[in-house]
XYZ file of C-alpha atoms in Angstrom:
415
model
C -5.684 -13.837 1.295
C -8.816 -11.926 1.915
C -8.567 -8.128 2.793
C -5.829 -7.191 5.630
C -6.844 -5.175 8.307
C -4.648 -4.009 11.387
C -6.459 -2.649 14.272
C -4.687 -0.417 16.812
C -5.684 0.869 20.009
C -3.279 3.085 22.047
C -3.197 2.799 25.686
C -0.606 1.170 28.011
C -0.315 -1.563 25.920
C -0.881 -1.759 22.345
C -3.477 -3.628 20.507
C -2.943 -5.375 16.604
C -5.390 -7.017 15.245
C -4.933 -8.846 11.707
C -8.400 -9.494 9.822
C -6.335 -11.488 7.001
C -4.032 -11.191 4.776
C -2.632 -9.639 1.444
C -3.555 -10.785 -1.657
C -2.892 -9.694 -5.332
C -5.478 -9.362 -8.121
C -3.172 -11.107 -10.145
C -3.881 -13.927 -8.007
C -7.831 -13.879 -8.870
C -7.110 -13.093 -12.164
C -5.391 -16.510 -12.429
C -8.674 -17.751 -12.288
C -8.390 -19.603 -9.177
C -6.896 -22.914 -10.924
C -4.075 -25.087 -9.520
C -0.769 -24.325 -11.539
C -0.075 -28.528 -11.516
C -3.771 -29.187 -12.322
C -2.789 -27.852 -15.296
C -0.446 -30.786 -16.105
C -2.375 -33.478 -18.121
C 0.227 -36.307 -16.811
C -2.334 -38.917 -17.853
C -2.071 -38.290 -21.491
C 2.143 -38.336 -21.068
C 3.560 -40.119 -23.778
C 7.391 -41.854 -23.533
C 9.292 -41.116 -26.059
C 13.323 -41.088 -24.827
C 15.411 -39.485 -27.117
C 19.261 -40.638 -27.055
C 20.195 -36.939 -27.959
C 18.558 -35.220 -25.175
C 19.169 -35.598 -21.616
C 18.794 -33.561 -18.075
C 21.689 -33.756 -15.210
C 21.291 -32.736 -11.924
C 23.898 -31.966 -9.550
C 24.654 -31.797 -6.504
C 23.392 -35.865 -5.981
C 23.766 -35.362 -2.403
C 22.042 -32.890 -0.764
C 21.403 -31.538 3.042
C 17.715 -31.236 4.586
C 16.975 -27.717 2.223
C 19.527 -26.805 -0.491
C 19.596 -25.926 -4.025
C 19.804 -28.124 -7.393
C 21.125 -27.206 -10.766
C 19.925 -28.450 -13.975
C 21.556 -28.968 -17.295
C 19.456 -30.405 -20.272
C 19.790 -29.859 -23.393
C 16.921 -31.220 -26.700
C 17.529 -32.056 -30.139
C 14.102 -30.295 -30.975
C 13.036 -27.651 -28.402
C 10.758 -25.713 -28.235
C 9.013 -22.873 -26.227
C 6.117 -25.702 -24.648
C 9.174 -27.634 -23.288
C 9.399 -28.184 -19.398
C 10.938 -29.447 -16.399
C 9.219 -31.833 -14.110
C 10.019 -32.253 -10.138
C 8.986 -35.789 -9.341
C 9.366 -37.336 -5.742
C 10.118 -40.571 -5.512
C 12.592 -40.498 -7.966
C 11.304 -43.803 -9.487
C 7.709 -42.067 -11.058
C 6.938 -45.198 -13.488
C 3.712 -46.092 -13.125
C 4.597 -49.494 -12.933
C 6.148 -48.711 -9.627
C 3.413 -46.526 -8.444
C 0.848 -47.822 -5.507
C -2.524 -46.637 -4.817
C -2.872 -44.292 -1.772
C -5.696 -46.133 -1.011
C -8.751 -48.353 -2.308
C -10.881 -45.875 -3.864
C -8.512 -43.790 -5.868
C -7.833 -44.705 -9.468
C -4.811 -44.463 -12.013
C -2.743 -41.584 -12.890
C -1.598 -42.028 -9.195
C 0.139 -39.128 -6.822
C 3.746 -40.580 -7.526
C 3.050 -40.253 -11.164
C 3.005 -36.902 -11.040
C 5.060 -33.928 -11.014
C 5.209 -31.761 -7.447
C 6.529 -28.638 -9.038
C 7.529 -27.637 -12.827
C 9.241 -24.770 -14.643
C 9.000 -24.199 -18.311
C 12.721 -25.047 -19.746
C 13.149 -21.366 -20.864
C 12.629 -19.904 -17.830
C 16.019 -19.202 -16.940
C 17.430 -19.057 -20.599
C 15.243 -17.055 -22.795
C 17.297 -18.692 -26.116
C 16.451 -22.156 -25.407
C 15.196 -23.233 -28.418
C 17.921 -21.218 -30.222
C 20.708 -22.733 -28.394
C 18.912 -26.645 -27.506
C 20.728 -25.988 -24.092
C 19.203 -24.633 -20.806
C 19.787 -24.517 -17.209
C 17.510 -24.156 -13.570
C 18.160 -23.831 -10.489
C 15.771 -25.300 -7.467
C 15.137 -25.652 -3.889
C 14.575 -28.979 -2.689
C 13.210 -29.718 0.939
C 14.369 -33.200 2.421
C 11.021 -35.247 2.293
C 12.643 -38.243 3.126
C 12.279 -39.826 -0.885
C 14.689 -39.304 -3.611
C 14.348 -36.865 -6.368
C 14.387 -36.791 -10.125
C 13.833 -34.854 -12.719
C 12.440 -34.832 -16.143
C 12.426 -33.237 -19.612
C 9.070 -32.892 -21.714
C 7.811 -31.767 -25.089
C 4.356 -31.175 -25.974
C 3.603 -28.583 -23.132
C 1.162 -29.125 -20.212
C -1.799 -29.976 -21.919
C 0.047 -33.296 -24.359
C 3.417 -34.317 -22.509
C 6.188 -36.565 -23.858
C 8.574 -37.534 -21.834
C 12.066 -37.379 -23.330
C 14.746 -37.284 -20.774
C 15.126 -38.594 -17.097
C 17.478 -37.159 -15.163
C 19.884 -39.116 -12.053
C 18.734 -39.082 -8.994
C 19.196 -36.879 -6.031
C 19.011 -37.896 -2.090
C 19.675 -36.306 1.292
C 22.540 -36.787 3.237
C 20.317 -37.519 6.546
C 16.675 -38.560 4.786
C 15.545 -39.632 8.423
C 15.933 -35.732 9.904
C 13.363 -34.199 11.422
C 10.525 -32.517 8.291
C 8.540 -29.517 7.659
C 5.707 -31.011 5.361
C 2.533 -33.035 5.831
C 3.721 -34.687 9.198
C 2.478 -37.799 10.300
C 2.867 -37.035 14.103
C 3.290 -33.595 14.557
C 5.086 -32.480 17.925
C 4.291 -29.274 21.095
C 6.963 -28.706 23.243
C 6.723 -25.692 26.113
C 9.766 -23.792 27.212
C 9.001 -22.292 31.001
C 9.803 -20.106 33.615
C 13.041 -18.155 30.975
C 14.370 -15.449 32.080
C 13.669 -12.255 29.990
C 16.196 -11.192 27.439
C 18.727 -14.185 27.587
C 20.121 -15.980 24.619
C 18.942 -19.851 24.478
C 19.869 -22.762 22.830
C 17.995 -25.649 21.388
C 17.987 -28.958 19.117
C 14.156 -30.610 17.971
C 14.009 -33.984 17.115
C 12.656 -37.554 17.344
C 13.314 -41.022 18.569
C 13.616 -43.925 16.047
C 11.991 -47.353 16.330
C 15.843 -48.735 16.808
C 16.451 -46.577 19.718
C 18.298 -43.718 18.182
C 17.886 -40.483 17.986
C 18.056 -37.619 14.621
C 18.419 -34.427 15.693
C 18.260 -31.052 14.205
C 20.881 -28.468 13.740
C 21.221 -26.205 16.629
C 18.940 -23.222 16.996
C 18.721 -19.994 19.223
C 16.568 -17.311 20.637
C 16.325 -14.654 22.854
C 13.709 -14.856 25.431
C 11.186 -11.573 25.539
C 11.075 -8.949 27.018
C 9.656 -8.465 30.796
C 6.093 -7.569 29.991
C 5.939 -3.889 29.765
C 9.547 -3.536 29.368
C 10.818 -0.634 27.851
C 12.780 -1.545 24.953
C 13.173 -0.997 20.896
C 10.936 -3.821 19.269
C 9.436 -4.202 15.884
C 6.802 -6.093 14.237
C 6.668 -7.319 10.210
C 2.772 -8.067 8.902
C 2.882 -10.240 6.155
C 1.048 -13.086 4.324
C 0.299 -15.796 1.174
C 3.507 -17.375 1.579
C 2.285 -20.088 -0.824
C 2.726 -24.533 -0.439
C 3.376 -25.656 2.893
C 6.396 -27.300 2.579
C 8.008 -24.746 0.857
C 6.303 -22.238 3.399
C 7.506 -23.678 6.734
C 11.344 -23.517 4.959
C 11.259 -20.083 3.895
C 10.443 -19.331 7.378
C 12.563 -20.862 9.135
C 15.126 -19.106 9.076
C 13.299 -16.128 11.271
C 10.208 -18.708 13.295
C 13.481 -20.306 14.549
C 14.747 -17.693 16.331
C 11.771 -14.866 16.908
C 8.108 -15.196 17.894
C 6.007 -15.979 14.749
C 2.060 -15.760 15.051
C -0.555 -16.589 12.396
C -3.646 -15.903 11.143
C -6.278 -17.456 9.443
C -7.129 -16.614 5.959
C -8.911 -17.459 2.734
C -6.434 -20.174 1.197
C -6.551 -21.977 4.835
C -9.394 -22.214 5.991
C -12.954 -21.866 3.002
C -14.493 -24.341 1.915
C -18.392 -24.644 1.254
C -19.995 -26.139 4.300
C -17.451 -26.210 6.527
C -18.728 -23.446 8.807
C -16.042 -20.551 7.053
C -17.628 -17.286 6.381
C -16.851 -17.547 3.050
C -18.588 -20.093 0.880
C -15.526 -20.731 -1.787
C -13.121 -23.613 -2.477
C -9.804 -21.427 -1.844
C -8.708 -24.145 0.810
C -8.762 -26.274 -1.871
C -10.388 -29.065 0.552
C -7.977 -28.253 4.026
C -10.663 -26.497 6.076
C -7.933 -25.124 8.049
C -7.208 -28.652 9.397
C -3.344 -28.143 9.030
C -2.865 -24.672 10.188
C -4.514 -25.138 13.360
C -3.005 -28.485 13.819
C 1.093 -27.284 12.694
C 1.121 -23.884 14.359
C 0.217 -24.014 17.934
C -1.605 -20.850 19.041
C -2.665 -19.726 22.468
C -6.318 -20.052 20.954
C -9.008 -21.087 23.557
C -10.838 -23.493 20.335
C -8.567 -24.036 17.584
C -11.211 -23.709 15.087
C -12.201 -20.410 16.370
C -8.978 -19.038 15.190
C -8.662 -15.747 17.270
C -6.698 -15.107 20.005
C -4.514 -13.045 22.247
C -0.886 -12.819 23.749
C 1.367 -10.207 25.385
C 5.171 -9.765 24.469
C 7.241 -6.988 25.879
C 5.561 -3.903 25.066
C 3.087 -5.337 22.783
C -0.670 -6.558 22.802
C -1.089 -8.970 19.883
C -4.588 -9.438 18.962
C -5.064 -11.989 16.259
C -8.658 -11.922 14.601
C -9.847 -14.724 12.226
C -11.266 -13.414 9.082
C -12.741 -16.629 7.683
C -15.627 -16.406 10.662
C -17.892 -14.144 10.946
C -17.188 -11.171 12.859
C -20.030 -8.877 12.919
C -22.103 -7.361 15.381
C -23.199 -9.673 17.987
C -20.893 -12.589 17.145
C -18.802 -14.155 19.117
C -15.711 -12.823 17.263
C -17.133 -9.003 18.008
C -17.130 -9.189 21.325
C -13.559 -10.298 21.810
C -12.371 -7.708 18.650
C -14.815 -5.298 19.086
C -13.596 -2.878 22.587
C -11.236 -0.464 22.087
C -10.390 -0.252 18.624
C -9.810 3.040 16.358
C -7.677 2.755 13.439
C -8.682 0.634 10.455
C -5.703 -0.014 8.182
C -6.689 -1.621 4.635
C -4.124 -3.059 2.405
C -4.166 -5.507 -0.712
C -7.779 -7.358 -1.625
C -9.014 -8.929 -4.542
C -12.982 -9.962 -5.050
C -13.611 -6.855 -3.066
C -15.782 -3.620 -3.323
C -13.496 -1.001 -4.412
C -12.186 1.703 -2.105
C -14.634 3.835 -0.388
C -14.488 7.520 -2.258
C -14.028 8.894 0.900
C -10.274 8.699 2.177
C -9.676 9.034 5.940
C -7.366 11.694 6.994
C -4.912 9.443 8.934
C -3.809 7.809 5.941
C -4.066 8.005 2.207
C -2.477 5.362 0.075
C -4.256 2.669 -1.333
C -2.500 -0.243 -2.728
C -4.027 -3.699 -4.286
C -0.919 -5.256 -4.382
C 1.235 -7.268 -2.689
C 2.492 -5.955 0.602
C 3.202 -6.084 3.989
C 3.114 -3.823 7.603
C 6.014 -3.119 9.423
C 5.731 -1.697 13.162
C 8.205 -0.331 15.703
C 8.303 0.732 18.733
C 10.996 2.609 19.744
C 9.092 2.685 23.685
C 6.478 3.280 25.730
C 5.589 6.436 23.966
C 6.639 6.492 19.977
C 5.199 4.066 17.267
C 6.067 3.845 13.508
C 3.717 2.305 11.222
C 5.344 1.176 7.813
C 3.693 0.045 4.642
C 6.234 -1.558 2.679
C 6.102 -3.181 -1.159
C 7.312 -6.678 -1.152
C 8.932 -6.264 -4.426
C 10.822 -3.316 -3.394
C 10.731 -3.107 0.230
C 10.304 0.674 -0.007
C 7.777 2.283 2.372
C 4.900 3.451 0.673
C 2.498 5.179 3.463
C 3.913 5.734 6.925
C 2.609 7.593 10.603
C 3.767 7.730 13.978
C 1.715 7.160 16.997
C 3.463 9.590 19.387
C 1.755 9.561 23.099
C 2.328 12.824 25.114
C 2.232 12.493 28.855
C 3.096 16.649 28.909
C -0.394 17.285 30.764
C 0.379 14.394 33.582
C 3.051 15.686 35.387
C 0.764 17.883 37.666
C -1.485 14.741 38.029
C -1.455 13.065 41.499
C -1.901 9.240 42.451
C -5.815 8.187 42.077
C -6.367 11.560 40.031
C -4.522 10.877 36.750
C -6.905 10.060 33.680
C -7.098 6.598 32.809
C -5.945 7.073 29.051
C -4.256 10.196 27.049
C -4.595 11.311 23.650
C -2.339 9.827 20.955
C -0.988 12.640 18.466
C-alpha cells in the first residue's frame, strides 16, 4: 500500500498514527495486473489424457487446513499448472450466470488460485511427477483440482482431480459474507481471561458454532504495564487475509487502516485517482472490520488501550492543510517515520538525525512499551524478522520532583 507513516507524540499518553501501509516495488513492477487475469480460461481446450492424473488428499477437510497434491503427465513441461476451482463441478455445462448481464466464460469456470506444477519440484518435467501443498478455507462448496498444459495464455485441460469437502460446510466464514455480523462485549473487567464462541442460527432452528476462542480484556486506561504494538500491512485476498489473521484478531485487539488496494478507484472520492481497488472502493473494509470511526467512509479514527493512544489516519483522503483529516491528525505530532513506497518521489537527500535507514521493501513496525516512561521503536524485515533501525523514547521526570501541585509543566522533554 501507499507510503507508511507512523506519527508519535509523547505526552501522557502516546499518539500512532498510520498514513498507510508497506508496499514493495516489486509489487509495481508487476505492472499492476491480476495474477488470474492472466489465465485465458476461455480459450481452455479438453483434452484428458488416461496417463496423467492429479489426487488430492485429505477428501475431508476442517474449516482451514492444508491439501496435498500428487499428479503426474506423460508430457510435461515447464508451462504446466495447477488449477484451484470452487465448486468442484467447473464444467461449463453446469455453470449459471451470476446474473442477466454477464456473459460466458462464467465465475465457476474459472480457477480461484493456481501454481505452476514445478513449483515445488524443480525436476518436473524430468521426473513427469510433482507434488503441492495448499491452504483451503471452508467456503461452503467443494473443491477440485486440475492439471493443464499449454500455460496461461492456451490451456488444455488434462487431468481432474477428486473432490474435496469440509467436515462442517455450514460453519460460520471469513469471505465475501452475505450478512455480516457486530457484536459488543461491555462493562469487562481489565486484565481477565474471557471466553467466547461466534456463530449463526439456521433456517431449521439450529445453531453452527465456532470453535472456542479467548482474550484478555485491556488494560485499565493508563495502566502501567509491558505492552507492544506490531505495524504491518498488504496481507493480500480477503479470504485468505481474514485466515491468516485469525489466529492473533481472535485473541488481541486488531485495528486497520485504509490503503491503496482498498479503497482507489477513479471517481469515487479517494485521493488517489488509480484502479488499485480493483472496483471495491473500500466497500468491504469498512463494512467487515468495525472501527470506532465517526463516518465509515472517512476512515480515520481514534481509541485508547492501556497505555496507548491509537490514532488511525486514512491515507486514501486527502489530508492536507485545511482538510478535514488535518485537523483531527494535525495537533501534536513530531516524528515522521517513512518505510516501504513504490510510485513515490525518492528519499529526500537530507536524512533526519533521529533515524537513518531507508528501506523500499517489505516491512513492518514493532513498538513496546515497557511503561509510562520507556518506548522501543523496531523496524523489522518481514523476510527475516531482524530489526533493521531502532530508538527509544525514554521520558525523564528527574526535573519534577521539586515541582508542586498546579506548578508542574504540562509536558517534559522526551530524550
Amino acid at each position: 500500500m501507499k507510503w507508511f507513516k507512523a506519527m508519535l507524540r509523547v505526552r501522557l499518553n502516546l499518539l500512532v498514527v498510520l498514513l498507510g501501509l508497506f508496499i514493495s516495488l516489486k509489487d509495481i513492477e508487476a505492472d499492476g495486473i491480476q495474477p488470474l487475469s492472466r489465465i485465458a480460461i476461455e480459450k481452455t481446450v479438453v483434452s484428458l489424457d488416461q496417463k496423467s492424473f492429479i489426487h488430492a488428499s485429505p477428501s475431508i477437510l476442517g474449516d482451514n487446513e492444508w491439501v496435498t497434491l500428487e499428479y503426474e503427465s506423460s508430457n510435461p513441461s515447464n508451462d504446466d499448472w495447477i488449477g484451484v476451482f470452487s465448486p468442484a463441478n467447473f464444467s461449463s455445462s453446469a455453470c449459471l450466470p451470476e446474473n442477466p448481464r454477464v456473459e460466458a466464460p462464467y465465475t465457476c469456470t474459472a480457477p480461484i488460485k493456481y501454481q505452476f506444477a514445478n513449483f515445488s519440484n524443480p525436476k518436473y518435467k524430468d521426473t513427469n511427477k510433482g507434488n503441492l501443498k495448499l491452504q483451503l478455507i471452508n467456503q461452503r462448496s467443494d473443491f477440485s483440482f486440475a492439471l493443464f498444459s499449454g500455460g496461461l495464455s492456451n490451456p488444455k485441460l488434462i487431468a481432474i482431480s477428486n473432490s474435496v469437502s469440509f467436515t462442517n460446510p455450514n460453519a460460520p466464514l471469513y469471505p465475501h459474507p452475505e450478512f455480516i455480523h457486530t457484536g459488543f462485549l461491555k462493562e469487562l473487567w481489565p486484565n481477565r481471561i474471557y471466553t467466547y464462541k461466534v456463530g449463526h442460527k439456521l433456517a431449521d432452528g439450529t445453531y453452527i458454532l465456532s470453535d472456542m476462542y479467548q482474550f484478555k480484556a485491556s488494560p485499565y486506561p493508563g495502566q502501567n504495564s509491558l505492552q507492544r504494538v506490531v505495524i504491518f500491512g498488504d496481507m493480500g485476498m480477503w479470504d485468505q487475509f481474514t485466515a491468516q489473521v485469525e489466529p492473533i484478531t481472535s485473541r488481541v485487539p486488531y485495528m486497520i487502516a485504509s490503503g491503496n488496494h482498498e479503497r482507489d478507484w477513479p471517481g469515487t472520492g479517494s485521493f488517489y485517482e488509480n484502479n488499485d481497488s480493483g472496483g471495491e472502493c473500500g466497500v468491504p473494509e469498512e463494512t467487515m472490520f468495525f472501527t470506532p470511526a465517526e463516518n465509515r467512509a472517512k476512515f480515520w479514527y481514534s481509541t485508547d488501550y492501556g497505555m496507548f493512544r491509537f490514532c488511525i489516519a486514512d491515507s486514501e483522503h486527502d489530508w492536507r492543510l485545511g482538510t478535514e483529516q488535518y485537523e483531527f491528525i494535525f495537533p501534536g505530532f513530531i516524528k515522521v517515520v517513512g518505510g516501504g513506497g513504490a510510485s513515490l518521489t525518492p528519499f529526500e537527500p537530507q536524512k533526519p538525525n533521529w533515524s537513518i535507514y531507508r528501506d523500499l521493501d517489505y516491512g513492518f513496525v514493532k513498538l513496546t512499551a515497557f511503561d509510562h516512561s520507556n518506548l522501543l521503536f523496531e523496524y523489522k524485515k518481514s523476510s527475516d524478522g531482524k530489526t533493521y533501525d531502532s530508538f527509544r523514547i525514554n521520558r525523564g521526570y528527574r526535573y519534577l520532583i521539586d515541582c508542586v501541585p498546579d506548578s508542574c509543566p504540562r509536558t517534559t522533554l522526551a530524550s
